[in-house]
């Protein structure tokens, strides 16, 4: 017997983001998903990206778009004495092996900054003090860590070089503040640490590509935002998709009499229990009957009942077209109505605890400056906040400091801004600060998390969740359409031999 039918546990779909937030849902290193999904019912994710895919999505890879400090690290000095070869090309631009080497070491350092060299070695067997070409990838014994890093490098270059082409074709100009960040990063760069014959001019070129592609994507994101009228029109045509209701559910297995079955309950016995559950006048009676069944047939004691009965409830059930339960729930069912679905050797029984309503969950806009790689993250955060307080103390001035100091690759090119943040989306301490009942526009503060220390700035509430969901959906659709039409104009090709010749 199961407490909640899997039909109830419908995951909330997440919009594909070009910059994956390091604050939101991510998978641990030892998992290997092809994509990352946000589930509103899940605990906010662990603060480590997947080893398989690090900040890489359709659009631009956040692993390589961070400007400040992204390429300023002390690495392994391995000098490539060979003449640079053309390694990646688009119709109007070519990257030689020295430029690709910048991307390579950038991604390696992102792993070091996220996990630490000691954990990479002890837990995953990646020794960044030695060439990765000679080290077998823990997750694929037929490849090396170098191969894995280069796969991500290639994906990043393909995305960024395409966006760089599109930006230049559109006559897009790099904002002045981005140019200042390039100058700062270039001044701090330790050229000798890159190896492969990399020069300061090479680093500058990569920074320019990263900055231009990032800034142009941000520009497109603003362009593709739907109007309030478009959001309302979409909502009215798809109301069910942005509502939720409450349902309690229970399932009963039975023995069909076929050889090999081990269940003791017959179909007739199960059907009798189903009828009793279907006769429940309200959720309390439904729960009481479930408790009786578990006590009689599963020998549950009171402690087990107390621990498991809450799992029969789902107060945030959402619509999915074609799903039998969803079609019933959002097709006119009323509170206390019951419903049954029969499958092979199992009955699913449900009762509606609350009728469908529009999701009015409040979302917020917030900015932050993240310090995670400093010798003393808390002091760095305190100093940044003090610097802001000595200045104009405006949202714009905070955004400028976020672009200058923040080490969050998901927001350090747009003033540290996260829009439409919903409860449970961010890690707990960040979430709790945002949704404190006393929070008001202009509030600032410091928050510590597994990532480091955040300097917070509360912008405002940003409307109900359904508006945020529709806005994100329509924006993504507009971007996808643009990408499908534009990407064939700027194909990116690679010289695999040249790519593999890079020292690493």
PDB file of N, CA, C and O in Angstrom, residues 262-333:
ATOM      1  N   UNK A 262       2.535 -12.362  -4.449  1.00  0.00           N
ATOM      2  CA  UNK A 262       2.782 -12.594  -3.034  1.00  0.00           C
ATOM      3  C   UNK A 262       1.847 -11.796  -2.142  1.00  0.00           C
ATOM      4  O   UNK A 262       1.855 -11.989  -0.938  1.00  0.00           O
ATOM      5  N   UNK A 263       1.047 -10.930  -2.706  1.00  0.00           N
ATOM      6  CA  UNK A 263       0.123 -10.138  -1.904  1.00  0.00           C
ATOM      7  C   UNK A 263      -1.014 -11.036  -1.391  1.00  0.00           C
ATOM      8  O   UNK A 263      -1.529 -11.893  -2.111  1.00  0.00           O
ATOM      9  N   UNK A 264      -1.405 -10.828  -0.145  1.00  0.00           N
ATOM     10  CA  UNK A 264      -2.453 -11.646   0.457  1.00  0.00           C
ATOM     11  C   UNK A 264      -3.853 -11.127   0.145  1.00  0.00           C
ATOM     12  O   UNK A 264      -4.823 -11.893   0.132  1.00  0.00           O
ATOM     13  N   UNK A 265      -3.992  -9.826  -0.094  1.00  0.00           N
ATOM     14  CA  UNK A 265      -5.312  -9.244  -0.286  1.00  0.00           C
ATOM     15  C   UNK A 265      -5.868  -9.600  -1.666  1.00  0.00           C
ATOM     16  O   UNK A 265      -5.202  -9.475  -2.681  1.00  0.00           O
ATOM     17  N   UNK A 266      -7.111 -10.052  -1.676  1.00  0.00           N
ATOM     18  CA  UNK A 266      -7.757 -10.363  -2.942  1.00  0.00           C
ATOM     19  C   UNK A 266      -8.336  -9.092  -3.548  1.00  0.00           C
ATOM     20  O   UNK A 266      -8.459  -8.063  -2.879  1.00  0.00           O
ATOM     21  N   UNK A 267      -8.723  -9.195  -4.796  1.00  0.00           N
ATOM     22  CA  UNK A 267      -9.323  -8.047  -5.459  1.00  0.00           C
ATOM     23  C   UNK A 267     -10.636  -7.656  -4.792  1.00  0.00           C
ATOM     24  O   UNK A 267     -10.939  -6.469  -4.641  1.00  0.00           O
ATOM     25  N   UNK A 268     -11.398  -8.655  -4.352  1.00  0.00           N
ATOM     26  CA  UNK A 268     -12.668  -8.376  -3.700  1.00  0.00           C
ATOM     27  C   UNK A 268     -12.456  -7.642  -2.378  1.00  0.00           C
ATOM     28  O   UNK A 268     -13.189  -6.695  -2.044  1.00  0.00           O
ATOM     29  N   UNK A 269     -11.449  -8.075  -1.595  1.00  0.00           N
ATOM     30  CA  UNK A 269     -11.146  -7.391  -0.337  1.00  0.00           C
ATOM     31  C   UNK A 269     -10.695  -5.954  -0.593  1.00  0.00           C
ATOM     32  O   UNK A 269     -11.103  -5.024   0.111  1.00  0.00           O
ATOM     33  N   UNK A 270      -9.863  -5.798  -1.600  1.00  0.00           N
ATOM     34  CA  UNK A 270      -9.375  -4.454  -1.918  1.00  0.00           C
ATOM     35  C   UNK A 270     -10.518  -3.552  -2.347  1.00  0.00           C
ATOM     36  O   UNK A 270     -10.601  -2.387  -1.936  1.00  0.00           O
ATOM     37  N   UNK A 271     -11.429  -4.091  -3.170  1.00  0.00           N
ATOM     38  CA  UNK A 271     -12.541  -3.275  -3.663  1.00  0.00           C
ATOM     39  C   UNK A 271     -13.443  -2.841  -2.519  1.00  0.00           C
ATOM     40  O   UNK A 271     -13.989  -1.724  -2.528  1.00  0.00           O
ATOM     41  N   UNK A 272     -13.609  -3.681  -1.515  1.00  0.00           N
ATOM     42  CA  UNK A 272     -14.417  -3.307  -0.349  1.00  0.00           C
ATOM     43  C   UNK A 272     -13.793  -2.119   0.376  1.00  0.00           C
ATOM     44  O   UNK A 272     -14.493  -1.173   0.773  1.00  0.00           O
ATOM     45  N   UNK A 273     -12.477  -2.142   0.534  1.00  0.00           N
ATOM     46  CA  UNK A 273     -11.802  -1.016   1.180  1.00  0.00           C
ATOM     47  C   UNK A 273     -11.892   0.244   0.324  1.00  0.00           C
ATOM     48  O   UNK A 273     -12.044   1.352   0.837  1.00  0.00           O
ATOM     49  N   UNK A 274     -11.793   0.074  -0.992  1.00  0.00           N
ATOM     50  CA  UNK A 274     -11.918   1.202  -1.908  1.00  0.00           C
ATOM     51  C   UNK A 274     -13.282   1.859  -1.736  1.00  0.00           C
ATOM     52  O   UNK A 274     -13.398   3.089  -1.641  1.00  0.00           O
ATOM     53  N   UNK A 275     -14.340   1.053  -1.685  1.00  0.00           N
ATOM     54  CA  UNK A 275     -15.688   1.601  -1.544  1.00  0.00           C
ATOM     55  C   UNK A 275     -15.834   2.374  -0.239  1.00  0.00           C
ATOM     56  O   UNK A 275     -16.495   3.426  -0.196  1.00  0.00           O
ATOM     57  N   UNK A 276     -15.220   1.861   0.819  1.00  0.00           N
ATOM     58  CA  UNK A 276     -15.295   2.555   2.107  1.00  0.00           C
ATOM     59  C   UNK A 276     -14.581   3.901   2.044  1.00  0.00           C
ATOM     60  O   UNK A 276     -15.053   4.905   2.589  1.00  0.00           O
ATOM     61  N   UNK A 277     -13.419   3.938   1.365  1.00  0.00           N
ATOM     62  CA  UNK A 277     -12.700   5.209   1.203  1.00  0.00           C
ATOM     63  C   UNK A 277     -13.493   6.172   0.327  1.00  0.00           C
ATOM     64  O   UNK A 277     -13.549   7.377   0.600  1.00  0.00           O
ATOM     65  N   UNK A 278     -14.123   5.645  -0.720  1.00  0.00           N
ATOM     66  CA  UNK A 278     -14.901   6.493  -1.626  1.00  0.00           C
ATOM     67  C   UNK A 278     -16.125   7.088  -0.936  1.00  0.00           C
ATOM     68  O   UNK A 278     -16.649   8.117  -1.363  1.00  0.00           O
ATOM     69  N   UNK A 279     -16.588   6.452   0.132  1.00  0.00           N
ATOM     70  CA  UNK A 279     -17.748   6.951   0.869  1.00  0.00           C
ATOM     71  C   UNK A 279     -17.380   8.023   1.891  1.00  0.00           C
ATOM     72  O   UNK A 279     -18.263   8.542   2.583  1.00  0.00           O
ATOM     73  N   UNK A 280     -16.113   8.366   1.982  1.00  0.00           N
ATOM     74  CA  UNK A 280     -15.676   9.384   2.952  1.00  0.00           C
ATOM     75  C   UNK A 280     -16.363  10.703   2.668  1.00  0.00           C
ATOM     76  O   UNK A 280     -16.391  11.175   1.527  1.00  0.00           O
ATOM     77  N   UNK A 281     -16.901  11.311   3.721  1.00  0.00           N
ATOM     78  CA  UNK A 281     -17.623  12.575   3.555  1.00  0.00           C
ATOM     79  C   UNK A 281     -16.686  13.772   3.548  1.00  0.00           C
ATOM     80  O   UNK A 281     -17.041  14.850   3.058  1.00  0.00           O
ATOM     81  N   UNK A 282     -15.469  13.601   4.066  1.00  0.00           N
ATOM     82  CA  UNK A 282     -14.516  14.702   4.136  1.00  0.00           C
ATOM     83  C   UNK A 282     -13.118  14.124   4.319  1.00  0.00           C
ATOM     84  O   UNK A 282     -12.953  12.920   4.584  1.00  0.00           O
ATOM     85  N   UNK A 283     -12.079  14.940   4.207  1.00  0.00           N
ATOM     86  CA  UNK A 283     -10.698  14.449   4.328  1.00  0.00           C
ATOM     87  C   UNK A 283     -10.392  13.800   5.663  1.00  0.00           C
ATOM     88  O   UNK A 283      -9.587  12.854   5.725  1.00  0.00           O
ATOM     89  N   UNK A 284     -11.011  14.269   6.744  1.00  0.00           N
ATOM     90  CA  UNK A 284     -10.751  13.682   8.054  1.00  0.00           C
ATOM     91  C   UNK A 284     -11.224  12.228   8.101  1.00  0.00           C
ATOM     92  O   UNK A 284     -10.546  11.356   8.657  1.00  0.00           O
ATOM     93  N   UNK A 285     -12.401  11.972   7.543  1.00  0.00           N
ATOM     94  CA  UNK A 285     -12.888  10.602   7.488  1.00  0.00           C
ATOM     95  C   UNK A 285     -12.004   9.749   6.579  1.00  0.00           C
ATOM     96  O   UNK A 285     -11.746   8.571   6.874  1.00  0.00           O
ATOM     97  N   UNK A 286     -11.561  10.318   5.485  1.00  0.00           N
ATOM     98  CA  UNK A 286     -10.661   9.619   4.567  1.00  0.00           C
ATOM     99  C   UNK A 286      -9.380   9.233   5.295  1.00  0.00           C
ATOM    100  O   UNK A 286      -8.924   8.088   5.226  1.00  0.00           O
ATOM    101  N   UNK A 287      -8.809  10.179   6.022  1.00  0.00           N
ATOM    102  CA  UNK A 287      -7.575   9.908   6.761  1.00  0.00           C
ATOM    103  C   UNK A 287      -7.804   8.855   7.835  1.00  0.00           C
ATOM    104  O   UNK A 287      -6.958   7.961   8.045  1.00  0.00           O
ATOM    105  N   UNK A 288      -8.944   8.925   8.517  1.00  0.00           N
ATOM    106  CA  UNK A 288      -9.249   7.944   9.561  1.00  0.00           C
ATOM    107  C   UNK A 288      -9.331   6.546   8.980  1.00  0.00           C
ATOM    108  O   UNK A 288      -8.812   5.581   9.568  1.00  0.00           O
ATOM    109  N   UNK A 289      -9.965   6.418   7.804  1.00  0.00           N
ATOM    110  CA  UNK A 289     -10.079   5.113   7.184  1.00  0.00           C
ATOM    111  C   UNK A 289      -8.717   4.600   6.727  1.00  0.00           C
ATOM    112  O   UNK A 289      -8.394   3.405   6.866  1.00  0.00           O
ATOM    113  N   UNK A 290      -7.867   5.496   6.206  1.00  0.00           N
ATOM    114  CA  UNK A 290      -6.509   5.102   5.822  1.00  0.00           C
ATOM    115  C   UNK A 290      -5.763   4.576   7.041  1.00  0.00           C
ATOM    116  O   UNK A 290      -5.057   3.556   6.973  1.00  0.00           O
ATOM    117  N   UNK A 291      -5.918   5.265   8.173  1.00  0.00           N
ATOM    118  CA  UNK A 291      -5.248   4.839   9.403  1.00  0.00           C
ATOM    119  C   UNK A 291      -5.723   3.441   9.817  1.00  0.00           C
ATOM    120  O   UNK A 291      -4.917   2.596  10.245  1.00  0.00           O
ATOM    121  N   UNK A 292      -7.014   3.168   9.680  1.00  0.00           N
ATOM    122  CA  UNK A 292      -7.546   1.852  10.035  1.00  0.00           C
ATOM    123  C   UNK A 292      -6.965   0.768   9.127  1.00  0.00           C
ATOM    124  O   UNK A 292      -6.617  -0.324   9.588  1.00  0.00           O
ATOM    125  N   UNK A 293      -6.857   1.070   7.833  1.00  0.00           N
ATOM    126  CA  UNK A 293      -6.306   0.099   6.887  1.00  0.00           C
ATOM    127  C   UNK A 293      -4.843  -0.197   7.215  1.00  0.00           C
ATOM    128  O   UNK A 293      -4.410  -1.360   7.227  1.00  0.00           O
ATOM    129  N   UNK A 294      -4.075   0.842   7.484  1.00  0.00           N
ATOM    130  CA  UNK A 294      -2.656   0.645   7.797  1.00  0.00           C
ATOM    131  C   UNK A 294      -2.473  -0.117   9.098  1.00  0.00           C
ATOM    132  O   UNK A 294      -1.551  -0.930   9.236  1.00  0.00           O
ATOM    133  N   UNK A 295      -3.341   0.128  10.043  1.00  0.00           N
ATOM    134  CA  UNK A 295      -3.255  -0.577  11.325  1.00  0.00           C
ATOM    135  C   UNK A 295      -3.589  -2.054  11.165  1.00  0.00           C
ATOM    136  O   UNK A 295      -2.892  -2.924  11.700  1.00  0.00           O
ATOM    137  N   UNK A 296      -4.649  -2.338  10.404  1.00  0.00           N
ATOM    138  CA  UNK A 296      -5.102  -3.713  10.262  1.00  0.00           C
ATOM    139  C   UNK A 296      -4.231  -4.535   9.333  1.00  0.00           C
ATOM    140  O   UNK A 296      -3.906  -5.702   9.623  1.00  0.00           O
ATOM    141  N   UNK A 297      -3.824  -3.938   8.213  1.00  0.00           N
ATOM    142  CA  UNK A 297      -3.126  -4.724   7.191  1.00  0.00           C
ATOM    143  C   UNK A 297      -1.610  -4.548   7.203  1.00  0.00           C
ATOM    144  O   UNK A 297      -0.892  -5.376   6.637  1.00  0.00           O
ATOM    145  N   UNK A 298      -1.111  -3.472   7.809  1.00  0.00           N
ATOM    146  CA  UNK A 298       0.332  -3.231   7.835  1.00  0.00           C
ATOM    147  C   UNK A 298       0.903  -3.208   9.251  1.00  0.00           C
ATOM    148  O   UNK A 298       2.091  -2.968   9.436  1.00  0.00           O
ATOM    149  N   UNK A 299       0.033  -3.418  10.245  1.00  0.00           N
ATOM    150  CA  UNK A 299       0.464  -3.460  11.649  1.00  0.00           C
ATOM    151  C   UNK A 299       1.151  -2.168  12.097  1.00  0.00           C
ATOM    152  O   UNK A 299       2.114  -2.201  12.882  1.00  0.00           O
ATOM    153  N   UNK A 300       0.685  -1.040  11.605  1.00  0.00           N
ATOM    154  CA  UNK A 300       1.267   0.235  12.018  1.00  0.00           C
ATOM    155  C   UNK A 300       0.870   0.556  13.460  1.00  0.00           C
ATOM    156  O   UNK A 300      -0.294   0.361  13.856  1.00  0.00           O
ATOM    157  N   UNK A 301       1.837   1.059  14.228  1.00  0.00           N
ATOM    158  CA  UNK A 301       1.506   1.586  15.555  1.00  0.00           C
ATOM    159  C   UNK A 301       1.274   3.095  15.432  1.00  0.00           C
ATOM    160  O   UNK A 301       1.382   3.667  14.335  1.00  0.00           O
ATOM    161  N   UNK A 302       0.962   3.745  16.538  1.00  0.00           N
ATOM    162  CA  UNK A 302       0.606   5.170  16.479  1.00  0.00           C
ATOM    163  C   UNK A 302       1.767   6.031  16.008  1.00  0.00           C
ATOM    164  O   UNK A 302       1.576   7.004  15.267  1.00  0.00           O
ATOM    165  N   UNK A 303       2.970   5.665  16.403  1.00  0.00           N
ATOM    166  CA  UNK A 303       4.140   6.437  15.978  1.00  0.00           C
ATOM    167  C   UNK A 303       4.313   6.370  14.465  1.00  0.00           C
ATOM    168  O   UNK A 303       4.607   7.381  13.808  1.00  0.00           O
ATOM    169  N   UNK A 304       4.110   5.198  13.897  1.00  0.00           N
ATOM    170  CA  UNK A 304       4.224   5.054  12.442  1.00  0.00           C
ATOM    171  C   UNK A 304       3.108   5.800  11.716  1.00  0.00           C
ATOM    172  O   UNK A 304       3.326   6.408  10.667  1.00  0.00           O
ATOM    173  N   UNK A 305       1.906   5.774  12.301  1.00  0.00           N
ATOM    174  CA  UNK A 305       0.798   6.525  11.700  1.00  0.00           C
ATOM    175  C   UNK A 305       1.086   8.014  11.700  1.00  0.00           C
ATOM    176  O   UNK A 305       0.884   8.713  10.700  1.00  0.00           O
ATOM    177  N   UNK A 306       1.566   8.510  12.830  1.00  0.00           N
ATOM    178  CA  UNK A 306       1.868   9.944  12.931  1.00  0.00           C
ATOM    179  C   UNK A 306       2.932  10.354  11.921  1.00  0.00           C
ATOM    180  O   UNK A 306       2.895  11.467  11.380  1.00  0.00           O
ATOM    181  N   UNK A 307       3.866   9.462  11.656  1.00  0.00           N
ATOM    182  CA  UNK A 307       4.963   9.780  10.743  1.00  0.00           C
ATOM    183  C   UNK A 307       4.538   9.704   9.280  1.00  0.00           C
ATOM    184  O   UNK A 307       5.068  10.443   8.436  1.00  0.00           O
ATOM    185  N   UNK A 308       3.561   8.824   8.971  1.00  0.00           N
ATOM    186  CA  UNK A 308       3.253   8.562   7.569  1.00  0.00           C
ATOM    187  C   UNK A 308       1.938   9.141   7.059  1.00  0.00           C
ATOM    188  O   UNK A 308       1.807   9.402   5.857  1.00  0.00           O
ATOM    189  N   UNK A 309       0.981   9.376   7.908  1.00  0.00           N
ATOM    190  CA  UNK A 309      -0.299   9.895   7.437  1.00  0.00           C
ATOM    191  C   UNK A 309      -0.198  11.254   6.742  1.00  0.00           C
ATOM    192  O   UNK A 309      -0.925  11.503   5.776  1.00  0.00           O
ATOM    193  N   UNK A 310       0.697  12.162   7.182  1.00  0.00           N
ATOM    194  CA  UNK A 310       0.801  13.444   6.468  1.00  0.00           C
ATOM    195  C   UNK A 310       1.148  13.289   4.993  1.00  0.00           C
ATOM    196  O   UNK A 310       0.841  14.168   4.180  1.00  0.00           O
ATOM    197  N   UNK A 311       1.764  12.155   4.626  1.00  0.00           N
ATOM    198  CA  UNK A 311       2.200  11.979   3.233  1.00  0.00           C
ATOM    199  C   UNK A 311       1.046  11.710   2.279  1.00  0.00           C
ATOM    200  O   UNK A 311       1.241  11.693   1.060  1.00  0.00           O
ATOM    201  N   UNK A 312      -0.165  11.480   2.799  1.00  0.00           N
ATOM    202  CA  UNK A 312      -1.288  11.264   1.878  1.00  0.00           C
ATOM    203  C   UNK A 312      -1.764  12.577   1.276  1.00  0.00           C
ATOM    204  O   UNK A 312      -2.510  12.575   0.294  1.00  0.00           O
ATOM    205  N   UNK A 313      -1.314  13.713   1.829  1.00  0.00           N
ATOM    206  CA  UNK A 313      -1.814  15.018   1.390  1.00  0.00           C
ATOM    207  C   UNK A 313      -0.866  15.703   0.405  1.00  0.00           C
ATOM    208  O   UNK A 313       0.349  15.643   0.550  1.00  0.00           O
ATOM    209  N   UNK A 314      -1.440  16.351  -0.574  1.00  0.00           N
ATOM    210  CA  UNK A 314      -0.704  17.233  -1.484  1.00  0.00           C
ATOM    211  C   UNK A 314      -1.544  18.488  -1.658  1.00  0.00           C
ATOM    212  O   UNK A 314      -2.561  18.473  -2.351  1.00  0.00           O
ATOM    213  N   UNK A 315      -1.113  19.564  -1.017  1.00  0.00           N
ATOM    214  CA  UNK A 315      -1.890  20.809  -1.055  1.00  0.00           C
ATOM    215  C   UNK A 315      -1.460  21.722  -2.195  1.00  0.00           C
ATOM    216  O   UNK A 315      -1.939  22.847  -2.299  1.00  0.00           O
ATOM    217  N   UNK A 316      -0.564  21.248  -3.052  1.00  0.00           N
ATOM    218  CA  UNK A 316      -0.127  22.057  -4.182  1.00  0.00           C
ATOM    219  C   UNK A 316      -0.187  21.284  -5.485  1.00  0.00           C
ATOM    220  O   UNK A 316       0.713  21.380  -6.328  1.00  0.00           O
ATOM    221  N   UNK A 317      -1.240  20.507  -5.662  1.00  0.00           N
ATOM    222  CA  UNK A 317      -1.378  19.699  -6.869  1.00  0.00           C
ATOM    223  C   UNK A 317      -1.673  20.603  -8.059  1.00  0.00           C
ATOM    224  O   UNK A 317      -2.537  21.466  -7.998  1.00  0.00           O
ATOM    225  N   UNK A 318      -0.957  20.387  -9.164  1.00  0.00           N
ATOM    226  CA  UNK A 318      -1.090  21.255 -10.337  1.00  0.00           C
ATOM    227  C   UNK A 318      -1.557  20.476 -11.553  1.00  0.00           C
ATOM    228  O   UNK A 318      -1.439  19.247 -11.613  1.00  0.00           O
ATOM    229  N   UNK A 319      -2.037  21.191 -12.534  1.00  0.00           N
ATOM    230  CA  UNK A 319      -2.647  20.590 -13.711  1.00  0.00           C
ATOM    231  C   UNK A 319      -1.610  20.074 -14.703  1.00  0.00           C
ATOM    232  O   UNK A 319      -0.556  20.686 -14.909  1.00  0.00           O
ATOM    233  N   UNK A 320      -1.923  18.934 -15.323  1.00  0.00           N
ATOM    234  CA  UNK A 320      -1.116  18.390 -16.417  1.00  0.00           C
ATOM    235  C   UNK A 320      -2.084  17.827 -17.441  1.00  0.00           C
ATOM    236  O   UNK A 320      -2.841  16.892 -17.136  1.00  0.00           O
ATOM    237  N   UNK A 321      -2.054  18.389 -18.629  1.00  0.00           N
ATOM    238  CA  UNK A 321      -2.985  17.960 -19.668  1.00  0.00           C
ATOM    239  C   UNK A 321      -2.844  16.476 -19.952  1.00  0.00           C
ATOM    240  O   UNK A 321      -1.734  15.955 -20.081  1.00  0.00           O
ATOM    241  N   UNK A 322      -3.966  15.774 -20.010  1.00  0.00           N
ATOM    242  CA  UNK A 322      -3.949  14.352 -20.318  1.00  0.00           C
ATOM    243  C   UNK A 322      -3.811  13.456 -19.117  1.00  0.00           C
ATOM    244  O   UNK A 322      -4.034  12.246 -19.211  1.00  0.00           O
ATOM    245  N   UNK A 323      -3.454  14.010 -17.960  1.00  0.00           N
ATOM    246  CA  UNK A 323      -3.338  13.224 -16.738  1.00  0.00           C
ATOM    247  C   UNK A 323      -4.746  12.991 -16.185  1.00  0.00           C
ATOM    248  O   UNK A 323      -5.509  13.927 -15.956  1.00  0.00           O
ATOM    249  N   UNK A 324      -5.109  11.726 -15.987  1.00  0.00           N
ATOM    250  CA  UNK A 324      -6.478  11.382 -15.607  1.00  0.00           C
ATOM    251  C   UNK A 324      -6.898  12.054 -14.298  1.00  0.00           C
ATOM    252  O   UNK A 324      -8.012  12.576 -14.175  1.00  0.00           O
ATOM    253  N   UNK A 325      -6.009  12.028 -13.322  1.00  0.00           N
ATOM    254  CA  UNK A 325      -6.326  12.653 -12.040  1.00  0.00           C
ATOM    255  C   UNK A 325      -6.465  14.163 -12.186  1.00  0.00           C
ATOM    256  O   UNK A 325      -7.390  14.775 -11.645  1.00  0.00           O
ATOM    257  N   UNK A 326      -5.551  14.771 -12.939  1.00  0.00           N
ATOM    258  CA  UNK A 326      -5.586  16.226 -13.115  1.00  0.00           C
ATOM    259  C   UNK A 326      -6.832  16.665 -13.867  1.00  0.00           C
ATOM    260  O   UNK A 326      -7.445  17.688 -13.535  1.00  0.00           O
ATOM    261  N   UNK A 327      -7.208  15.899 -14.869  1.00  0.00           N
ATOM    262  CA  UNK A 327      -8.406  16.258 -15.627  1.00  0.00           C
ATOM    263  C   UNK A 327      -9.646  16.214 -14.737  1.00  0.00           C
ATOM    264  O   UNK A 327     -10.562  17.037 -14.874  1.00  0.00           O
ATOM    265  N   UNK A 328      -9.671  15.260 -13.821  1.00  0.00           N
ATOM    266  CA  UNK A 328     -10.789  15.213 -12.863  1.00  0.00           C
ATOM    267  C   UNK A 328     -10.745  16.396 -11.900  1.00  0.00           C
ATOM    268  O   UNK A 328     -11.739  17.084 -11.707  1.00  0.00           O
ATOM    269  N   UNK A 329      -9.560  16.623 -11.325  1.00  0.00           N
ATOM    270  CA  UNK A 329      -9.437  17.661 -10.298  1.00  0.00           C
ATOM    271  C   UNK A 329      -9.740  19.049 -10.837  1.00  0.00           C
ATOM    272  O   UNK A 329     -10.348  19.878 -10.147  1.00  0.00           O
ATOM    273  N   UNK A 330      -9.314  19.311 -12.069  1.00  0.00           N
ATOM    274  CA  UNK A 330      -9.493  20.646 -12.638  1.00  0.00           C
ATOM    275  C   UNK A 330     -10.654  20.692 -13.639  1.00  0.00           C
ATOM    276  O   UNK A 330     -10.808  21.673 -14.367  1.00  0.00           O
ATOM    277  N   UNK A 331     -11.446  19.650 -13.629  1.00  0.00           N
ATOM    278  CA  UNK A 331     -12.565  19.588 -14.564  1.00  0.00           C
ATOM    279  C   UNK A 331     -13.914  19.781 -13.904  1.00  0.00           C
ATOM    280  O   UNK A 331     -14.928  19.335 -14.444  1.00  0.00           O
ATOM    281  N   UNK A 332     -13.944  20.384 -12.736  1.00  0.00           N
ATOM    282  CA  UNK A 332     -15.217  20.670 -12.076  1.00  0.00           C
ATOM    283  C   UNK A 332     -15.418  19.943 -10.769  1.00  0.00           C
ATOM    284  O   UNK A 332     -16.481  20.065 -10.148  1.00  0.00           O
ATOM    285  N   UNK A 333     -14.449  19.183 -10.307  1.00  0.00           N
ATOM    286  CA  UNK A 333     -14.576  18.488  -9.033  1.00  0.00           C
ATOM    287  C   UNK A 333     -14.696  19.503  -7.894  1.00  0.00           C
ATOM    288  O   UNK A 333     -14.112  20.584  -7.934  1.00  0.00           O
TER     289      UNK A 333
END
